[in-house]
Amino acid sequence: MVKTKVKEKPKTESEKPSSLDFSKIRLYLFPIVVVIVAFIGYKIRAATGQTKYFIDPDTFYHFEIYKLTIKEWVPKYYPLADAPFGSLIGEPLGLYIIPALLYKLLSAFGFEVIKVFKMWPPLVGFFSIIGVYFLGRKLHSEWAGLWAALVMMFSVAHWTRTFSGNARGDGPFLMFFIYAVLFMFYYLEATEVRRKSLFGALFVLFGVLMLSVWNGSPFGLMVLLGFASLYVIVSFIFGKVEGVKRFAMEFYPVYVAVLLIGYALTPSGIVRVGGHIKFAFEVFLGLALLTTIMLYGGRYLNYSDKTHRFGVVAVIVLLGFAGAYLYVGPKLFSLMSGAYQSTQVYETVQELAKTEWNDIQRYYSVKGTDGIVFLLSLVGIAIVAFRFLKALNQNKVDAKNLFLLVFYGLSVYLMWTAVRFLFLASGAVLLTFGILVGELFKIVENMQEKVSTKALYAFLLVLLFIPIPIVGANTTYNSAKVSGEAVSPSWEETLKWLRENTNEYDTATSWWDYGYWIESSLLGNRRASADGGHARDRDYIIARFLANDGSKSEVDFESWQLNYFIAWSADWIKFNAISYLGGAITRDERDRSGMILLLTNASGSVYINPDVGIQFQITKQNGQIKAIIIAGNQQGEPIQTIDVQNGVVIPGRGDFPYVVYIGINYPLYMYSYSFRQVLPVRGIMVYYKVATSNFLKLSFRVPISLEDNFAQKLYSNFRIAKSPSVVVSPHTDTLTIYEFVPFGVYRIEVYKNDTWTSVSKLIPGEYKAKLYISAFGRDVKDATIKLRAYNGDKLISEQIIAQNVNIDHLNETPVEVSLKVPNATKYQLVLVQKGPVGALTEAPKLNGRLVSPIKVLNDGQSGELELRAGFRKDYSNLELYLRATVIYLIRTEGENRDDPKAAFEPHMDIIHYEKIAGGLSTSNRELHFKGQASFPEVIQPYIEKLKNEYGNKVEIMGVRVEPVFIADKEYIIYEG
């Protein structure tokens, strides 16, 4: 058979190979899709804005500074924090100026202050989604940008800092950083002068903006510097000397411009990271020196091949690193150490806890806790690494993939240090997820197949991945919609009572978590002793008060001019952290043992906690009353059981290291998730080390103490100003406002029939009496006691009944007086002695410059001090002092600071009063002081004394030099 040659039929135009070029369609379609996606992302984030207040507690503070910014533009001082001194604003003001500008724009259309504030975080999310699309497109492809945007739309990790009611700085930082990087690559690639100048200017602008909104913004500087360093080093090693030169000439000037402009904005407070900028500049100078050596050192060094070039770079980098370590010290390894568990307080903050895999699964899930976004991002970064190495193999340095490797590596490293950085990593993680999907679409586009076949593959890819944004968006939106108020109805009622029934200069505190609520103009609008961002040294002292009993729990709250203490029963949940910070338990006990467990009365003498599976019952065994705890398969006895109603005590073997209180009749409730209902609290199990803590006395009204009469004394110093409202709901809680007075009469005895007899109140007549005065954390010194009698509100008699009274608060003795009590409807005993008065209303100045209100001078420093203060009434003979206080911890257990067995006892020592001026007087309850002040060398010697006494067991947590006005001050120690 003879074969014949068959002439091939020429292909028609429609049969020619196609590259499936959708560029014209994508040019319009993809941006439209991305805007729609960004709008959906905005709606998801805005869903939480329907709440009356804010979900995130810190946002209450940010709202106040935002309002100050609208009024002042560049505010410096926040008067309500760290009462009664106020605080310099430590956050970068760019965080507030930008939304304030937005308000100025939108207010013309009728938008209210709070409305714009709630809009701002979702708008950050909106523009971040658009930005990540453009950046993904620039670094990889249209598809990569689109899918990064689709995932950012719903990502829980990104949502956590961009939902309405969360106004922290890391959200705007990431947005501006994304745009800065985008413009950086446009700038580096541009060749036309105008285009290059425009993108260079935009890179500088957005680089400065990222510095102006967050104190963690040095992360962005280090990512850019790390990228630049690796790019020039790798390029040099691979012989790309011209590439190094071109990159240095283009990138270095704009990066330096970001640093210089950012640093120039630090005096105004618009940027707050001057120290980090200076450090980044010093590192940059090292890079510039290295670059100079790489470019011009060939005359003296061997650059003949990769090995020699690598050796030169390695030696120089090692020398530079050693020099940096000698210059900076160990802090070189802790760029952002203050943002995670660097102190005992930070150990107890949930968002500063070390990141666990469960956290990643939750934040980077599509639905629930699958973690699929993060897992797929690992594949994405592996592709990036492969592409980078492949380019290197072809003697090319791929700048885009190198940047992604640096960005992803630093983001994930930081993410593992603390939960709060799960958001910060979202930029890199979502980009690399998008690159994975984009790579798959790119493979399809590059197939040598017919258009129809490639379209089918693309359609299948869409079907494969499109459930991710659909399911993710629905899940996150539904979750956002049910986000409840951070402020419960009982807190709202309590704080509004505080605002309406107290003086504008009054000070209140609770556990520090609620300080921003106390200060908020929406709620309490009063000065707080501690909050989430100020007075962190005081947290230990509040914890000491709450977690301990007797004289050990007494602290000088009068030095804070505390007026009200708010006790919240729901803080039993946080009592592990409080007990640890208060020095009552070790770190190990904090992590392993529940401090307080609530019990409800099931029937008769049986009490249960259905959620943790604990049963407590009182039985008779062999004629003896026994208290039994049943927990799972374990059964045993507590140390002791006390019926607080009748005082019956049932001793136990202590198989469980708890004390059980039953017969609780205070309005306390617990929500049982097992029963899905609110149950009355009728008993509590308390870990033995905190079984008589002040928290129990104030929050649960359990008047048990290891020290005689201490509960009675405590209630004379902490008097109920507002009783808890009984609101039974799934979120029920009990709040009690106590008025704090440092001196209170807890018992009165009168001499009758040759004996001293206790009486409940003063009665008309002439007789001798003993006044048992509780001096809480503060001595009575050279005081005068007066008796005042009233008919209604009219004062009918005032007499001095004691003078030169002195009481040691750690060794109190009664004061014997002679009384002539007239007939009246009301009596007061008033103690008068020197005490602190007034509150600062502006930031103090030293030599014309603002200084911290709690550290106005240092050891041996002097200068012209200027103060403004407000008072409840006018004074004619005020004295001004500088008071030095040292707050420190003593490790009482454990071998070292990080030992699980470690326990730390807080101390607050007032070590010195330095008189600055006397004979001062107020006008219209205000005072302006300007005069010379100096402070002796007392702080450092005291710290050295502590270190000599305790060695490495002491940790200094706070040093204060505060301006204090002293005057004769009246304390009502008895009223009845």
Tab-separated table of C-alpha atoms in Angstrom, residues 638-817:
chain	number	residue	atom	x	y	z
A	638	PRO	CA	-13.782	21.492	101.486
A	639	ILE	CA	-11.557	23.103	104.103
A	640	GLN	CA	-14.540	24.762	105.699
A	641	THR	CA	-18.197	25.573	105.066
A	642	ILE	CA	-19.776	28.724	106.469
A	643	ASP	CA	-23.465	29.585	106.525
A	644	VAL	CA	-23.346	33.373	106.301
A	645	GLN	CA	-26.949	33.700	107.495
A	646	ASN	CA	-26.557	32.069	110.904
A	647	GLY	CA	-22.776	31.835	111.274
A	648	VAL	CA	-22.672	28.028	111.450
A	649	VAL	CA	-19.215	26.665	110.566
A	650	ILE	CA	-18.667	23.112	109.300
A	651	PRO	CA	-14.992	22.082	109.299
A	652	GLY	CA	-13.768	19.721	106.585
A	653	ARG	CA	-10.762	17.608	105.655
A	654	GLY	CA	-9.720	19.970	102.847
A	655	ASP	CA	-9.663	17.364	100.060
A	656	PHE	CA	-10.679	20.320	97.901
A	657	PRO	CA	-8.682	23.489	98.789
A	658	TYR	CA	-11.805	25.641	98.955
A	659	VAL	CA	-13.993	27.416	101.469
A	660	VAL	CA	-17.727	27.208	100.741
A	661	TYR	CA	-20.179	29.939	101.686
A	662	ILE	CA	-23.888	29.141	101.674
A	663	GLY	CA	-26.965	31.152	102.609
A	664	ILE	CA	-26.043	34.001	100.233
A	665	ASN	CA	-29.019	36.332	100.195
A	666	TYR	CA	-27.562	39.210	98.177
A	667	PRO	CA	-29.208	39.908	94.775
A	668	LEU	CA	-26.775	37.762	92.759
A	669	TYR	CA	-27.563	35.700	89.697
A	670	MET	CA	-25.763	33.336	87.365
A	671	TYR	CA	-26.674	32.318	83.844
A	672	SER	CA	-26.576	28.555	83.347
A	673	TYR	CA	-25.749	27.525	79.790
A	674	SER	CA	-26.741	23.973	80.649
A	675	PHE	CA	-30.197	24.998	81.903
A	676	ARG	CA	-30.416	28.030	79.585
A	677	GLN	CA	-31.817	30.180	82.349
A	678	VAL	CA	-30.859	32.630	85.046
A	679	LEU	CA	-30.417	31.073	88.487
A	680	PRO	CA	-30.054	32.803	91.864
A	681	VAL	CA	-26.644	32.472	93.505
A	682	ARG	CA	-27.058	30.885	96.932
A	683	GLY	CA	-23.529	29.650	97.524
A	684	ILE	CA	-19.948	30.187	96.399
A	685	MET	CA	-16.828	28.037	96.469
A	686	VAL	CA	-13.695	30.141	96.965
A	687	TYR	CA	-10.053	29.073	96.695
A	688	TYR	CA	-8.602	29.057	100.188
A	689	LYS	CA	-5.967	31.743	99.585
A	690	VAL	CA	-8.614	34.312	98.621
A	691	ALA	CA	-11.476	32.999	100.727
A	692	THR	CA	-11.662	36.196	102.824
A	693	SER	CA	-10.742	38.685	100.123
A	694	ASN	CA	-12.209	42.179	99.956
A	695	PHE	CA	-13.760	41.278	96.630
A	696	LEU	CA	-16.093	38.865	98.439
A	697	LYS	CA	-16.968	41.492	101.018
A	698	LEU	CA	-17.815	44.171	98.454
A	699	SER	CA	-19.240	42.142	95.565
A	700	PHE	CA	-20.973	39.326	97.462
A	701	ARG	CA	-21.414	40.962	100.901
A	702	VAL	CA	-19.703	38.037	102.625
A	703	PRO	CA	-18.477	39.699	105.851
A	704	ILE	CA	-15.746	37.180	106.683
A	705	SER	CA	-12.225	38.186	107.619
A	706	LEU	CA	-9.208	36.596	109.258
A	707	GLU	CA	-8.597	39.835	111.150
A	708	ASP	CA	-10.906	40.792	114.000
A	709	ASN	CA	-13.416	43.486	113.107
A	710	PHE	CA	-11.855	44.026	109.686
A	711	ALA	CA	-15.087	43.491	107.716
A	712	GLN	CA	-16.805	45.967	110.004
A	713	LYS	CA	-13.960	48.449	109.482
A	714	LEU	CA	-14.026	47.958	105.720
A	715	TYR	CA	-17.737	48.750	105.544
A	716	SER	CA	-17.112	51.978	107.472
A	717	ASN	CA	-14.610	53.056	104.814
A	718	PHE	CA	-16.636	51.744	101.873
A	719	ARG	CA	-20.246	52.823	102.318
A	720	ILE	CA	-22.945	51.846	99.886
A	721	ALA	CA	-23.860	54.879	97.788
A	722	LYS	CA	-25.972	52.983	95.289
A	723	SER	CA	-27.309	49.500	95.892
A	724	PRO	CA	-27.472	47.027	93.028
A	725	SER	CA	-30.576	46.959	90.888
A	726	VAL	CA	-32.099	43.520	90.528
A	727	VAL	CA	-32.277	42.857	86.792
A	728	VAL	CA	-32.766	39.200	85.984
A	729	SER	CA	-31.675	38.539	82.397
A	730	PRO	CA	-29.265	36.250	80.543
A	731	HIS	CA	-26.597	38.906	81.112
A	732	THR	CA	-27.507	39.695	84.683
A	733	ASP	CA	-24.889	41.150	86.971
A	734	THR	CA	-24.702	43.031	90.243
A	735	LEU	CA	-23.037	46.409	90.558
A	736	THR	CA	-22.626	48.297	93.817
A	737	ILE	CA	-21.228	51.812	94.103
A	738	TYR	CA	-19.360	52.427	97.344
A	739	GLU	CA	-18.381	55.851	98.569
A	740	PHE	CA	-14.824	55.660	99.839
A	741	VAL	CA	-13.685	57.592	102.915
A	742	PRO	CA	-10.202	56.932	104.288
A	743	PHE	CA	-11.416	57.396	107.882
A	744	GLY	CA	-14.643	55.959	109.269
A	745	VAL	CA	-16.151	55.198	112.661
A	746	TYR	CA	-17.023	51.506	112.802
A	747	ARG	CA	-17.987	51.323	116.479
A	748	ILE	CA	-19.048	53.705	119.260
A	749	GLU	CA	-18.934	52.854	122.939
A	750	VAL	CA	-20.414	55.021	125.686
A	751	TYR	CA	-19.509	54.911	129.356
A	752	LYS	CA	-22.532	54.054	131.495
A	753	ASN	CA	-22.795	52.434	134.868
A	754	ASP	CA	-19.026	52.076	135.141
A	755	THR	CA	-18.772	50.101	131.934
A	756	TRP	CA	-18.278	50.714	128.233
A	757	THR	CA	-21.294	49.751	126.179
A	758	SER	CA	-21.522	49.593	122.415
A	759	VAL	CA	-24.291	51.717	120.864
A	760	SER	CA	-25.608	51.824	117.312
A	761	LYS	CA	-25.888	55.610	117.094
A	762	LEU	CA	-25.358	58.834	118.975
A	763	ILE	CA	-28.101	59.876	121.392
A	764	PRO	CA	-28.730	63.238	123.041
A	765	GLY	CA	-27.018	63.725	126.373
A	766	GLU	CA	-23.714	64.373	128.041
A	767	TYR	CA	-21.340	61.420	128.328
A	768	LYS	CA	-17.952	59.973	127.528
A	769	ALA	CA	-17.543	57.925	124.364
A	770	LYS	CA	-14.916	55.867	122.577
A	771	LEU	CA	-14.721	56.296	118.826
A	772	TYR	CA	-13.282	53.300	117.000
A	773	ILE	CA	-11.949	54.825	113.795
A	774	SER	CA	-10.817	52.754	110.818
A	775	ALA	CA	-7.940	54.480	109.071
A	776	PHE	CA	-7.795	52.691	105.738
A	777	GLY	CA	-4.266	52.636	104.387
A	778	ARG	CA	-3.502	56.109	105.732
A	779	ASP	CA	-2.574	57.394	109.180
A	780	VAL	CA	-4.535	60.023	111.050
A	781	LYS	CA	-2.066	62.815	111.788
A	782	ASP	CA	-2.646	65.799	114.082
A	783	ALA	CA	-6.354	65.768	113.309
A	784	THR	CA	-9.313	67.573	114.831
A	785	ILE	CA	-12.690	65.882	115.329
A	786	LYS	CA	-15.890	67.925	115.331
A	787	LEU	CA	-19.469	67.052	116.251
A	788	ARG	CA	-22.132	68.681	114.086
A	789	ALA	CA	-25.844	68.550	114.797
A	790	TYR	CA	-28.597	69.304	112.258
A	791	ASN	CA	-32.326	69.849	112.298
A	792	GLY	CA	-33.194	68.852	108.777
A	793	ASP	CA	-30.545	70.543	106.654
A	794	LYS	CA	-29.946	73.354	109.139
A	795	LEU	CA	-26.757	73.233	111.199
A	796	ILE	CA	-27.685	73.973	114.830
A	797	SER	CA	-24.482	73.086	116.633
A	798	GLU	CA	-20.787	72.494	115.952
A	799	GLN	CA	-18.237	71.652	118.618
A	800	ILE	CA	-14.662	70.396	118.681
A	801	ILE	CA	-14.535	67.167	120.662
A	802	ALA	CA	-10.910	66.115	120.038
A	803	GLN	CA	-7.673	67.692	118.885
A	804	ASN	CA	-4.182	66.501	117.976
A	805	VAL	CA	-5.560	63.067	117.129
A	806	ASN	CA	-3.072	60.529	115.726
A	807	ILE	CA	-3.896	56.963	114.649
A	808	ASP	CA	-1.520	54.433	113.139
A	809	HIS	CA	-3.612	52.651	110.488
A	810	LEU	CA	-1.741	49.409	111.165
A	811	ASN	CA	-2.231	49.617	114.937
A	812	GLU	CA	-5.484	51.453	115.576
A	813	THR	CA	-6.599	52.494	119.041
A	814	PRO	CA	-9.936	54.130	119.944
A	815	VAL	CA	-10.237	57.853	120.569
A	816	GLU	CA	-11.877	58.765	123.893
A	817	VAL	CA	-13.962	61.931	123.847
